[in-house]
Tab-separated table of N, CA, C and O and ligand atoms in Angstrom:
chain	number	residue	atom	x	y	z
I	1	UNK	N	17.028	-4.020	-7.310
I	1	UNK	CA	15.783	-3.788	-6.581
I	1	UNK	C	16.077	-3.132	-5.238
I	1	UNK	O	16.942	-3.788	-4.658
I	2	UNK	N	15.705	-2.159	-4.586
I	2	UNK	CA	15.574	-1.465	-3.824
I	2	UNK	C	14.440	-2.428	-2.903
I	2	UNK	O	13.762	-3.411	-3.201
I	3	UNK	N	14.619	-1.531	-1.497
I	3	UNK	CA	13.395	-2.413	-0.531
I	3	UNK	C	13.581	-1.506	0.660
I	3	UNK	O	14.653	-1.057	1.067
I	4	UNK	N	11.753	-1.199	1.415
I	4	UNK	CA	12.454	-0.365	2.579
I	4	UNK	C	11.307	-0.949	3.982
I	4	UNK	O	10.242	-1.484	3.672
I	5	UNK	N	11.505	-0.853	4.753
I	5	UNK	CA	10.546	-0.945	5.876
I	5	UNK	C	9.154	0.062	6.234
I	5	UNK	O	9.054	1.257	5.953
I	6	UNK	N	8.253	-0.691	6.849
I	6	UNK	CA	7.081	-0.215	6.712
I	6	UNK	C	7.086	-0.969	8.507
I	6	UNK	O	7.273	-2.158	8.763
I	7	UNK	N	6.824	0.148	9.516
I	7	UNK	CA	6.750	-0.457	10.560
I	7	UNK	C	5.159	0.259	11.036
I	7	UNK	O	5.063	1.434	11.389
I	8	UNK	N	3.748	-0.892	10.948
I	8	UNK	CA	2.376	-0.821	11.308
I	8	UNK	C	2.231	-0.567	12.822
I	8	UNK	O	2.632	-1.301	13.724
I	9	UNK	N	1.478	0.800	12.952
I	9	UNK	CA	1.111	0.293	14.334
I	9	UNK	C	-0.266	-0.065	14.795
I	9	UNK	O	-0.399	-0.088	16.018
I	10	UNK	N	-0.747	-0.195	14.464
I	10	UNK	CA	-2.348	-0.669	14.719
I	10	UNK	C	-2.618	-1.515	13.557
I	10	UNK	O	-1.919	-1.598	12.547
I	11	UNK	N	-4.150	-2.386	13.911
I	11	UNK	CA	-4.548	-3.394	12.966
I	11	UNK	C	-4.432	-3.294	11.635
I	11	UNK	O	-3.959	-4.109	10.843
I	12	UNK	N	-5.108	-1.759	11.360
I	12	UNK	CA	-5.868	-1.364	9.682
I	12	UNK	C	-4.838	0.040	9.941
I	12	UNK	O	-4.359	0.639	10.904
I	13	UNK	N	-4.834	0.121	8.748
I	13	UNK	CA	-4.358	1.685	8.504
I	13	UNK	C	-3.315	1.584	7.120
I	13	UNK	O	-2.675	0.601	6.748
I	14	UNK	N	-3.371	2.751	6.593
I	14	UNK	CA	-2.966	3.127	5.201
I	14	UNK	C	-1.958	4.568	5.402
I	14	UNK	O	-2.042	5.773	5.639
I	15	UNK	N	-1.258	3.800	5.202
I	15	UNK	CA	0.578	4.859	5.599
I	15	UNK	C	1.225	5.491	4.027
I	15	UNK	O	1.900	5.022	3.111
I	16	UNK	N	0.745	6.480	4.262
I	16	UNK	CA	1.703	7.629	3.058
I	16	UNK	C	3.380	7.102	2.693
I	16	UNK	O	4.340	7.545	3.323
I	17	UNK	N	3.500	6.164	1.655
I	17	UNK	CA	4.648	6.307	1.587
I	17	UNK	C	5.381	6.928	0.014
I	17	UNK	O	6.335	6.644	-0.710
I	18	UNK	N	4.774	7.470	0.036
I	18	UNK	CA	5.037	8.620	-1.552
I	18	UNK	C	6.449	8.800	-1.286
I	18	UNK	O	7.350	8.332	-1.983
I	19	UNK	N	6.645	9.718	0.081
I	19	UNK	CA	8.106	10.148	-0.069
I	19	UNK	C	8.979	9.274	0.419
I	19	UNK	O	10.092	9.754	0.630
I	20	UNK	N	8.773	7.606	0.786
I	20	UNK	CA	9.928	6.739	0.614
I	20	UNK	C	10.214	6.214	-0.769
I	20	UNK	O	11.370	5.847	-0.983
I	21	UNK	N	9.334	6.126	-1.731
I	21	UNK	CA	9.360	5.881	-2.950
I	21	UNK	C	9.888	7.235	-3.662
I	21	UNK	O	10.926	6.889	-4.226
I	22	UNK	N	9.685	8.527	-3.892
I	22	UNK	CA	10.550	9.280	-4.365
I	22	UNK	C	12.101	9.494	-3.704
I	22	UNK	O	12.943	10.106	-4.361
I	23	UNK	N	12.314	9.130	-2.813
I	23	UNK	CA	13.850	8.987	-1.957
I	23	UNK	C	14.658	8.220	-2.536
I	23	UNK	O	15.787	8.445	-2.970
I	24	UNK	N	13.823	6.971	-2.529
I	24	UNK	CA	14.416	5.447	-3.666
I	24	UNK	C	14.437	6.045	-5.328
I	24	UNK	O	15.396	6.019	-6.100
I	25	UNK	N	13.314	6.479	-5.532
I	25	UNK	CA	13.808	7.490	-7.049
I	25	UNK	C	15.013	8.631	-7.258
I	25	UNK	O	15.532	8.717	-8.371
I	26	UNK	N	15.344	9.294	-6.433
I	26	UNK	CA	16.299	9.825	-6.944
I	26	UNK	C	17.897	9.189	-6.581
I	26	UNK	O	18.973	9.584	-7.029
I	27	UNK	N	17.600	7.945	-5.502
I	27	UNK	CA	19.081	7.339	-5.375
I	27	UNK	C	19.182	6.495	-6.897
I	27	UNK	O	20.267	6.098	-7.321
I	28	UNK	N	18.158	6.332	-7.486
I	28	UNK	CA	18.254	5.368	-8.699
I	28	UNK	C	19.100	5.827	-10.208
I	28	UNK	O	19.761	5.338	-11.124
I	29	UNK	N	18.459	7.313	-9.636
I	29	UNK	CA	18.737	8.403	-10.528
I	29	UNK	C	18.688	8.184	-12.181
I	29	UNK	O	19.482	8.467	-13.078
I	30	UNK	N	16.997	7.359	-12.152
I	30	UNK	CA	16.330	7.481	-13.311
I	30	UNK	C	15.970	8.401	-13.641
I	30	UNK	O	16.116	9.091	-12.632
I	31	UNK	N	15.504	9.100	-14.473
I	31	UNK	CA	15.014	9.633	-15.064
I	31	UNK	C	13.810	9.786	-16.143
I	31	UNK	O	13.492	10.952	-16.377
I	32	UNK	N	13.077	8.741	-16.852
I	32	UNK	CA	12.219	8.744	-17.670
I	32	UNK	C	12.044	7.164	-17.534
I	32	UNK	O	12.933	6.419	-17.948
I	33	UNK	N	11.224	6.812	-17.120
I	33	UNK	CA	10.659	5.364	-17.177
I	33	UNK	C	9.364	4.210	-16.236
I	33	UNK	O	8.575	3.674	-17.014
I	34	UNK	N	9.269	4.049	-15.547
I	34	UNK	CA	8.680	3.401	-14.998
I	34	UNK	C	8.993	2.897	-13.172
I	34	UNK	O	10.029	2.332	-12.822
I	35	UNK	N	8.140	3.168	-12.462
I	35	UNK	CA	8.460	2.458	-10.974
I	35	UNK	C	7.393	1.585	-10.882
I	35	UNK	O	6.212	1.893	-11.048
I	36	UNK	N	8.043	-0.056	-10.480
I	36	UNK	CA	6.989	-1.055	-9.808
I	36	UNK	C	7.438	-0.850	-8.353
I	36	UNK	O	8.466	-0.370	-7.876
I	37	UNK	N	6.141	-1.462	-7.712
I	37	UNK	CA	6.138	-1.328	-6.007
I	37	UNK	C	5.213	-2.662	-5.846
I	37	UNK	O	4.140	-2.919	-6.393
I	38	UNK	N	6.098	-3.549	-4.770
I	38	UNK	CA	5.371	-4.548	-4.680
I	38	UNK	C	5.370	-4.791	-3.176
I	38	UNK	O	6.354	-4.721	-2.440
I	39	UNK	N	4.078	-5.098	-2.816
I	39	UNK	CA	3.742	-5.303	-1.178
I	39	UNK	C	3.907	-6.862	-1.167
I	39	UNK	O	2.937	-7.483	-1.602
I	40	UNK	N	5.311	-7.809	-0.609
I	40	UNK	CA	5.236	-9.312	-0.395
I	40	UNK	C	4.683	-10.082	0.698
I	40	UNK	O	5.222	-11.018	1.289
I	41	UNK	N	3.336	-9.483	0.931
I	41	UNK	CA	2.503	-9.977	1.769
I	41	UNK	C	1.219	-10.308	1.748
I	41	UNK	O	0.952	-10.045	0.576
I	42	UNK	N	0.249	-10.694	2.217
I	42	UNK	CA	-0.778	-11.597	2.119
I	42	UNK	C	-1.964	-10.941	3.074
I	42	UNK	O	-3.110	-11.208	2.711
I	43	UNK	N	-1.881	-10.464	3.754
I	43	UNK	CA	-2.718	-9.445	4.611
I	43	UNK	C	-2.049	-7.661	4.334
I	43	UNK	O	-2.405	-6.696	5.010
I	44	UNK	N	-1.203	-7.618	3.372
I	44	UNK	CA	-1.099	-6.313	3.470
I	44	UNK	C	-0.927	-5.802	2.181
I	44	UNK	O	-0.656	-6.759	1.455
I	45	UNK	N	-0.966	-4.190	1.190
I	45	UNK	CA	-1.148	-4.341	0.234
I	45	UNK	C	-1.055	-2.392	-0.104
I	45	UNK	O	-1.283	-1.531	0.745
I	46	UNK	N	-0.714	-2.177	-1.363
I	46	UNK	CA	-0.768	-1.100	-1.924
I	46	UNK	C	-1.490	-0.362	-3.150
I	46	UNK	O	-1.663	-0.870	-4.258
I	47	UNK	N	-1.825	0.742	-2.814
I	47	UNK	CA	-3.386	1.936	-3.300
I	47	UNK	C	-2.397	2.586	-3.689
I	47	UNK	O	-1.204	2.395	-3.453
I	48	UNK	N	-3.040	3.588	-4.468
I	48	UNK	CA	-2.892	4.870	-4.660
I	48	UNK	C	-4.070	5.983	-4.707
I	48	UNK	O	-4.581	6.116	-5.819
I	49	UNK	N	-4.490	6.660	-3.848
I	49	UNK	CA	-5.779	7.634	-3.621
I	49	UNK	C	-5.382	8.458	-3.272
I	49	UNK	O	-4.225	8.555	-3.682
I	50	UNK	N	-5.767	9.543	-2.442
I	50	UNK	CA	-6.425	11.168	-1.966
I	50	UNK	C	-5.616	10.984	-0.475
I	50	UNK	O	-5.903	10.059	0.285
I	51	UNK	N	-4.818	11.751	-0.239
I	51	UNK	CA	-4.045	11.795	1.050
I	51	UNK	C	-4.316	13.606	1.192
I	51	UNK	O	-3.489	14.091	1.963
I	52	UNK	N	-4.923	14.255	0.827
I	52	UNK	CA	-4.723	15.939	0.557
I	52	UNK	C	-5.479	16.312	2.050
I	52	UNK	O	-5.084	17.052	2.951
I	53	UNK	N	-7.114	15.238	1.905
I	53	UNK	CA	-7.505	15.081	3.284
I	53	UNK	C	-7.746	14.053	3.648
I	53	UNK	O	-8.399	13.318	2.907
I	54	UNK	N	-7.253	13.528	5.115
I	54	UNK	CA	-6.731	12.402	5.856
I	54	UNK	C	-7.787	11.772	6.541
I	54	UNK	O	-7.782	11.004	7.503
I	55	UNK	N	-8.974	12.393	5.648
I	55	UNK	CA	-10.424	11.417	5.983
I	55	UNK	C	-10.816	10.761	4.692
I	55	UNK	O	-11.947	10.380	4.392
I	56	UNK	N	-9.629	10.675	3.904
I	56	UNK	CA	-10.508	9.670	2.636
I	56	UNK	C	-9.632	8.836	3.213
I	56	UNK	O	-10.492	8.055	3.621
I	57	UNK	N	-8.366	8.236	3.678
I	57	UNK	CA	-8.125	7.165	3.663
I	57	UNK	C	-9.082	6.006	4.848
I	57	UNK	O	-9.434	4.827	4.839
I	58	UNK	N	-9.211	7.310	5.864
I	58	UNK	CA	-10.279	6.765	6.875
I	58	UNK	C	-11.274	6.201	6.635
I	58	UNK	O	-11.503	5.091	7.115
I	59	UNK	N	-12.354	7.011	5.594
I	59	UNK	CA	-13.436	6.332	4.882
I	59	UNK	C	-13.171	5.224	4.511
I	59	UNK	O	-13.758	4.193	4.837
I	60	UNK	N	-12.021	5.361	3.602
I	60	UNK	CA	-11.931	3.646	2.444
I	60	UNK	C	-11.621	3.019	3.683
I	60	UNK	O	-12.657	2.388	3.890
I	61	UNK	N	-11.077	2.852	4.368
I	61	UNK	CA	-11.000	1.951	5.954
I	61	UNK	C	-12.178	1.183	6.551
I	61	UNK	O	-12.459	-0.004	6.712
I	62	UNK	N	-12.792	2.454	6.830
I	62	UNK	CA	-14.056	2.146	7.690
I	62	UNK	C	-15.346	1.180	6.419
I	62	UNK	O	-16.159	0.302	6.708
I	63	UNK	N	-15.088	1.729	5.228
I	63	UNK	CA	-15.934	1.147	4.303
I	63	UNK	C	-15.764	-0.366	4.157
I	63	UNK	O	-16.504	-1.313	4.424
I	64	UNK	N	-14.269	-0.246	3.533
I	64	UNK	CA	-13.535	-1.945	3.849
I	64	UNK	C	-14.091	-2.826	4.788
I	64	UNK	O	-14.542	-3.941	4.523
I	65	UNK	N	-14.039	-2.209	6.077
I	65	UNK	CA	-14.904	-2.944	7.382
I	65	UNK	C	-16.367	-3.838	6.985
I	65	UNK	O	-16.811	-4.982	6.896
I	66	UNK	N	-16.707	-2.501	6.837
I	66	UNK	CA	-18.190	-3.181	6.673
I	66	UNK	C	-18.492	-3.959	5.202
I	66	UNK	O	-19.511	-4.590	4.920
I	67	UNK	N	-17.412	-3.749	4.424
I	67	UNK	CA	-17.539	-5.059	3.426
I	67	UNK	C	-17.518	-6.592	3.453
I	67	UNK	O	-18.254	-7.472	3.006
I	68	UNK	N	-15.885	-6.544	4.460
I	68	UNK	CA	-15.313	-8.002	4.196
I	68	UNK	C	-15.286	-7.661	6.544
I	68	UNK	O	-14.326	-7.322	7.236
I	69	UNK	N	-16.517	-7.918	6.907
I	69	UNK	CA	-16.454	-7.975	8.326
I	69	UNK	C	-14.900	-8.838	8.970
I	69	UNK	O	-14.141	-9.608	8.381
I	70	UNK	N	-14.871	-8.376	10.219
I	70	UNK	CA	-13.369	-9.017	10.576
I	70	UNK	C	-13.920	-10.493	11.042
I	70	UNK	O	-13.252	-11.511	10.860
I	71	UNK	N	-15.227	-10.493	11.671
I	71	UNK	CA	-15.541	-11.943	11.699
I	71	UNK	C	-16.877	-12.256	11.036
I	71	UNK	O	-17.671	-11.407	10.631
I	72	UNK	N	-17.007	-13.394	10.981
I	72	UNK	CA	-17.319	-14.196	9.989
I	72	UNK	C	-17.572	-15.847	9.759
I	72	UNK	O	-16.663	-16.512	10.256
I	73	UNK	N	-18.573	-16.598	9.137
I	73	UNK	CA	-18.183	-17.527	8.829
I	73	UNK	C	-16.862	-18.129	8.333
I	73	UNK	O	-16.982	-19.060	7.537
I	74	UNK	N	-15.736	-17.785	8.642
I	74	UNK	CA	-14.755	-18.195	7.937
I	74	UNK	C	-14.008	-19.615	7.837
I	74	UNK	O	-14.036	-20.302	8.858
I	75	UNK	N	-13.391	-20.084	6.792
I	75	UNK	CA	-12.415	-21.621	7.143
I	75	UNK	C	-11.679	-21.219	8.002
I	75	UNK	O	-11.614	-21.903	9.024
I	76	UNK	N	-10.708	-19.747	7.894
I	76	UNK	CA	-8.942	-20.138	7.666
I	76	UNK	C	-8.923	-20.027	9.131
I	76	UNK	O	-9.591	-19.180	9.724
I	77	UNK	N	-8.136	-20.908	9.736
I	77	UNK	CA	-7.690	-20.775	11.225
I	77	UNK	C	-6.994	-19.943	11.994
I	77	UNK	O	-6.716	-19.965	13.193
I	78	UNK	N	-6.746	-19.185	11.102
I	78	UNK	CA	-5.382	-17.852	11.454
I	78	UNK	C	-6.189	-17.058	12.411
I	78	UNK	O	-5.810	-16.545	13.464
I	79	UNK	N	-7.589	-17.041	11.763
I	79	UNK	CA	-8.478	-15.911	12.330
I	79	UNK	C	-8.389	-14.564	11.548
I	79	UNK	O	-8.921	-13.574	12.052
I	80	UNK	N	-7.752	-14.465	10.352
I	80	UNK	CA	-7.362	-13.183	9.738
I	80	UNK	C	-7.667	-13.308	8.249
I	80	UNK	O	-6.909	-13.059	7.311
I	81	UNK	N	-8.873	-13.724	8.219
I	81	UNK	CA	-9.729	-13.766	6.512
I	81	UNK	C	-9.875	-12.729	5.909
I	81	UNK	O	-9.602	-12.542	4.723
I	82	UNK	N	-10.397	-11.824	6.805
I	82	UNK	CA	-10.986	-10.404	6.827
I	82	UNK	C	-9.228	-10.048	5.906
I	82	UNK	O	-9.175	-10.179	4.683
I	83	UNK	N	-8.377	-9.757	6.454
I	83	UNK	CA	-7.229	-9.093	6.398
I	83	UNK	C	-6.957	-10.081	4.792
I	83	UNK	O	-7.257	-9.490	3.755
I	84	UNK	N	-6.464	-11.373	4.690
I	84	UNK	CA	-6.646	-12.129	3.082
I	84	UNK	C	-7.280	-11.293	2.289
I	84	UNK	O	-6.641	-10.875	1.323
I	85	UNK	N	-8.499	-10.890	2.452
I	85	UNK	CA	-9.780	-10.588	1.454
I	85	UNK	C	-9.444	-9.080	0.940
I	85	UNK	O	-9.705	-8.497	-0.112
I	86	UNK	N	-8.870	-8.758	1.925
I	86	UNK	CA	-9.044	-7.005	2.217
I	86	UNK	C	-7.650	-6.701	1.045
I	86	UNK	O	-7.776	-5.995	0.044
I	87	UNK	N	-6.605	-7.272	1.371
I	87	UNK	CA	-5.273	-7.775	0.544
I	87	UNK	C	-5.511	-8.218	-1.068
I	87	UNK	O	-4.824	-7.748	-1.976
I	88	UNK	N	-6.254	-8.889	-1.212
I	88	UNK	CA	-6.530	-9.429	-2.520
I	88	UNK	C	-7.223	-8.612	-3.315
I	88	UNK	O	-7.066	-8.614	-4.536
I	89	UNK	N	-8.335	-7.578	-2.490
I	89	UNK	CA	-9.175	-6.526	-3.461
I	89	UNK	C	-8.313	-5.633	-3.783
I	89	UNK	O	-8.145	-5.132	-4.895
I	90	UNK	N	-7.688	-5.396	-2.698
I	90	UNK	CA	-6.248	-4.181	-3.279
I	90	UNK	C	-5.071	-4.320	-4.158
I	90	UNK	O	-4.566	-3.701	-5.094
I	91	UNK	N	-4.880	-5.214	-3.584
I	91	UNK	CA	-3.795	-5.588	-4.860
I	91	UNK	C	-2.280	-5.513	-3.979
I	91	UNK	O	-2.245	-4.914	-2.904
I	92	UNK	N	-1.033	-6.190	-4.556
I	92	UNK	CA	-0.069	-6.019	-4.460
I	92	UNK	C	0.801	-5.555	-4.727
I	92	UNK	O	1.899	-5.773	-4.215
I	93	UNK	N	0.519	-4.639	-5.768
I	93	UNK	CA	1.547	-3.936	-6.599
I	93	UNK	C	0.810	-2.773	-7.057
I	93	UNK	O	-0.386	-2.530	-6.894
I	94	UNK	N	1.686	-2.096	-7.648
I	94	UNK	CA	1.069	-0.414	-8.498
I	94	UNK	C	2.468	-0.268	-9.260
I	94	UNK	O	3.557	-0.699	-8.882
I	95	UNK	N	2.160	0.476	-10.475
I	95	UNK	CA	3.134	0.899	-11.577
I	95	UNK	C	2.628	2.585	-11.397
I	95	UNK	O	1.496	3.047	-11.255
I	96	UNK	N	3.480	3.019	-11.441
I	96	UNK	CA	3.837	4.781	-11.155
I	96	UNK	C	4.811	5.239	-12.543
I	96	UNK	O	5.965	4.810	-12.534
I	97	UNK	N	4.436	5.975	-13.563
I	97	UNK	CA	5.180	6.335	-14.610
I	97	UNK	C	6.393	7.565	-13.937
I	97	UNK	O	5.848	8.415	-13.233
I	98	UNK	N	7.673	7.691	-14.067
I	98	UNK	CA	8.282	8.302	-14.195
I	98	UNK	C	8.867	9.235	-14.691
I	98	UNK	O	9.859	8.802	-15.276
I	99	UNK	N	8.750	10.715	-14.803
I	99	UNK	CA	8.921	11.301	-15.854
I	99	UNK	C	9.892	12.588	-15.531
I	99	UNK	O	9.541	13.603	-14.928
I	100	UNK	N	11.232	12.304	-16.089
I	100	UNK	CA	12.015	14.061	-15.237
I	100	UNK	C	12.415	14.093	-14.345
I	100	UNK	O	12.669	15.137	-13.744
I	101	UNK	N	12.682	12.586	-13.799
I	101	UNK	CA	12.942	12.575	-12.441
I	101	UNK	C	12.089	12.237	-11.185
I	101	UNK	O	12.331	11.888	-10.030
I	102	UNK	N	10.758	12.550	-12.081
I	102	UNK	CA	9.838	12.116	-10.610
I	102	UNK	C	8.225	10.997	-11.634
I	102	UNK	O	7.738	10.652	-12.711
I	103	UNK	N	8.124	10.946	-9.807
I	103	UNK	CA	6.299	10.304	-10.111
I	103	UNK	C	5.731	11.311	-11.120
I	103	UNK	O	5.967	12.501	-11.330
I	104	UNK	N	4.831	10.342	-11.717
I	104	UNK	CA	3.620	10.977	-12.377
I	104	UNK	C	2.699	10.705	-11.282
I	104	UNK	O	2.367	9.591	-10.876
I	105	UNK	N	2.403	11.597	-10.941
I	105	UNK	CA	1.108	11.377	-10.218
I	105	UNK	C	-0.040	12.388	-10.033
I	105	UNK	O	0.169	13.558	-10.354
I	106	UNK	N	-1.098	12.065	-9.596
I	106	UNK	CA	-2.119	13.252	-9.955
I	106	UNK	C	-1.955	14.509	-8.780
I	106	UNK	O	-1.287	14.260	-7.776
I	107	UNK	N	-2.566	15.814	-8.937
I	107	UNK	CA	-2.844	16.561	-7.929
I	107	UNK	C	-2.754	16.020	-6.250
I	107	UNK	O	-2.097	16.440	-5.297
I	108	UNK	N	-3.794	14.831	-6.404
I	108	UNK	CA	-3.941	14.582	-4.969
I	108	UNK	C	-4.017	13.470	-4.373
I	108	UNK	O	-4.458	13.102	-3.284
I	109	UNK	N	-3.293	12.753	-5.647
I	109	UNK	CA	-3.203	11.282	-5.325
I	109	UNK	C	-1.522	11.287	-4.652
I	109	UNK	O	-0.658	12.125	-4.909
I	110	UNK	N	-1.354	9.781	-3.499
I	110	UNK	CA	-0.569	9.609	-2.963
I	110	UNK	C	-0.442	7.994	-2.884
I	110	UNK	O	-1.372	7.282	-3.263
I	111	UNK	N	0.741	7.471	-2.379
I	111	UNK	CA	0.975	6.037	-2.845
I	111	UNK	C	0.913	5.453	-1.460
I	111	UNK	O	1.712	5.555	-0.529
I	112	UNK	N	-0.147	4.862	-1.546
I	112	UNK	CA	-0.334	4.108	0.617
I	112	UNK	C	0.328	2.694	0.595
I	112	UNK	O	0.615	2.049	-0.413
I	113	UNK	N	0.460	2.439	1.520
I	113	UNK	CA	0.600	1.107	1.846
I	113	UNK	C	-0.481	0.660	2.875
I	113	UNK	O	-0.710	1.491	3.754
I	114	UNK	N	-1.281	-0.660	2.930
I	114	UNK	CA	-2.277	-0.545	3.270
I	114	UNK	C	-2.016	-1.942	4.669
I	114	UNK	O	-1.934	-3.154	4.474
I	115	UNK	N	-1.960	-1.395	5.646
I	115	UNK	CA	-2.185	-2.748	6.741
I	115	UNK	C	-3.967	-2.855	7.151
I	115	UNK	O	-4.881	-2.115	7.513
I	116	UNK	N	-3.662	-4.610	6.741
I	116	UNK	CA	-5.203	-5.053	7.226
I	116	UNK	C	-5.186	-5.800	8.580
I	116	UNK	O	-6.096	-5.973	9.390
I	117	UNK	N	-3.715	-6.247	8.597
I	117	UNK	CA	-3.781	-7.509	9.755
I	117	UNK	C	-1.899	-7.092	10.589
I	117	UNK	O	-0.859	-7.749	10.627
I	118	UNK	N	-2.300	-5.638	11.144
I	118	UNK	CA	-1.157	-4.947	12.013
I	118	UNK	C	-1.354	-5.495	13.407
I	118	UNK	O	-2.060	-6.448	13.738
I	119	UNK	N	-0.489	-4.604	14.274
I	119	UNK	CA	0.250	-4.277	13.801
I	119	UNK	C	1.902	-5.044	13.562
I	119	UNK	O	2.388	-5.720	14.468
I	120	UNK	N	2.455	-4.878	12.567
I	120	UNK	CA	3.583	-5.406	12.076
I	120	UNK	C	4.807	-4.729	11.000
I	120	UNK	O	4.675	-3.689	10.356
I	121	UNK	N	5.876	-5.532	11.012
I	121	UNK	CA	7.028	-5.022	10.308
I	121	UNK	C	6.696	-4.956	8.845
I	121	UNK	O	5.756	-5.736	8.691
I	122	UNK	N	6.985	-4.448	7.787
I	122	UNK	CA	6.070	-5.067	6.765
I	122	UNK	C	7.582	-4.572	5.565
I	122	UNK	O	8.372	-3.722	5.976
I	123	UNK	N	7.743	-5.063	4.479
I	123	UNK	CA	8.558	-4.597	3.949
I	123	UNK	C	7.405	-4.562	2.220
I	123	UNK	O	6.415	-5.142	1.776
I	124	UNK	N	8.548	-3.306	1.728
I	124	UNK	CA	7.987	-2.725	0.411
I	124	UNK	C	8.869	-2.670	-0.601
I	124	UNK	O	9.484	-1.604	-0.567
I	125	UNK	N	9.269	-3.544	-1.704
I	125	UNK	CA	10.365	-3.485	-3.048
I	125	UNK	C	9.822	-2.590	-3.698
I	125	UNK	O	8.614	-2.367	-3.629
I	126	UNK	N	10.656	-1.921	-4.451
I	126	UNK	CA	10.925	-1.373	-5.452
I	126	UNK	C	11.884	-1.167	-6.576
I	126	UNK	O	13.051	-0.856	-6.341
I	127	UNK	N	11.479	-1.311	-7.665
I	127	UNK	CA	12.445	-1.244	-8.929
I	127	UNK	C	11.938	-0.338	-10.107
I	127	UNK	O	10.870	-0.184	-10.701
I	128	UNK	N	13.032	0.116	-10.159
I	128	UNK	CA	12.536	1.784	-11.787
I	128	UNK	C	13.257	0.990	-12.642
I	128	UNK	O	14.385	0.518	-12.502
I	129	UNK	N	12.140	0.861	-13.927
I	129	UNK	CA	13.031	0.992	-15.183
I	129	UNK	C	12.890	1.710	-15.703
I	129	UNK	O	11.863	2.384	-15.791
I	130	UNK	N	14.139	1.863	-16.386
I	130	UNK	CA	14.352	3.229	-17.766
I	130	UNK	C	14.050	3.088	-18.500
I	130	UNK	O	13.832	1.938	-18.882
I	131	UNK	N	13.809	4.175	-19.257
I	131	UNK	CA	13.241	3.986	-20.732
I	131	UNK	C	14.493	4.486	-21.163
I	131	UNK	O	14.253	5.477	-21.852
I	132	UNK	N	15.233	4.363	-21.121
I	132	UNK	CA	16.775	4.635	-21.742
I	132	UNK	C	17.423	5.938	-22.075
I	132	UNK	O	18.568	5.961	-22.525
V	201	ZN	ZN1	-3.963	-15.957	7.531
């Protein structure tokens, strides 16, 4: 398993990391198979969308907001529900097919990492399997 740093600087924000994940692909030097990516955190989390223009990630941001508000009736004492909630709709992981050496990926899709509750150090695993 591979693993690399993700250093947040502000609260929210969604960081392009396509080309740390193809970097980790060719040290692996798979070729035909599969990449998992797993975010081991609880306020933070990984997409894959539209990076071509750098106002869709903004949108899904600003939208997020006004879904899961930062305050709130909430239990948790942390003060960071908003950031839980925001984490859990996204998900922690993404599977990326491998093919030839690289991502499958679409035209204009890109692989984010998503901070809800920055800014912070954040780390990102990764592991390719082969299809042999
Ligand atoms: Zn918390």
């Amino acid at each position: 398993m591979d693993q690399f740093i993700v250093k947040t600087h502000s609260r929210f924000g969604m960081i392009d990391i396509t080309g740390e994940i193809r970097s980790v692909l060719k040290k692996s030097g798979v070729e035909n198979g599969a990449c998992y990516i797993f975010v081991p955190h609880t306020t933070a989390a990984v997409t894959i969308n539209e990076n071509a223009d750098p106002d869709v990630p903004k949108d899904i941001l600003m939208e997020m907001d006004r879904m899961v508000p930062l305050y709130d009736d909430y239990r948790h004492t942390e003060g960071n529900s908003a950031a839980h909630i925001k984490a859990s709709l996204f998900g922690p992981s993404e599977v990326v097919l491998v093919e030839d050496g690289n991502l499958v990926l679409g035209t204009w899709q890109s692989i984010f990492f998503c901070e809800f509750d920055g800014p912070r150090t954040r780390k990102v695993m990764v592991r390719f399997i082969s299809a042999g």
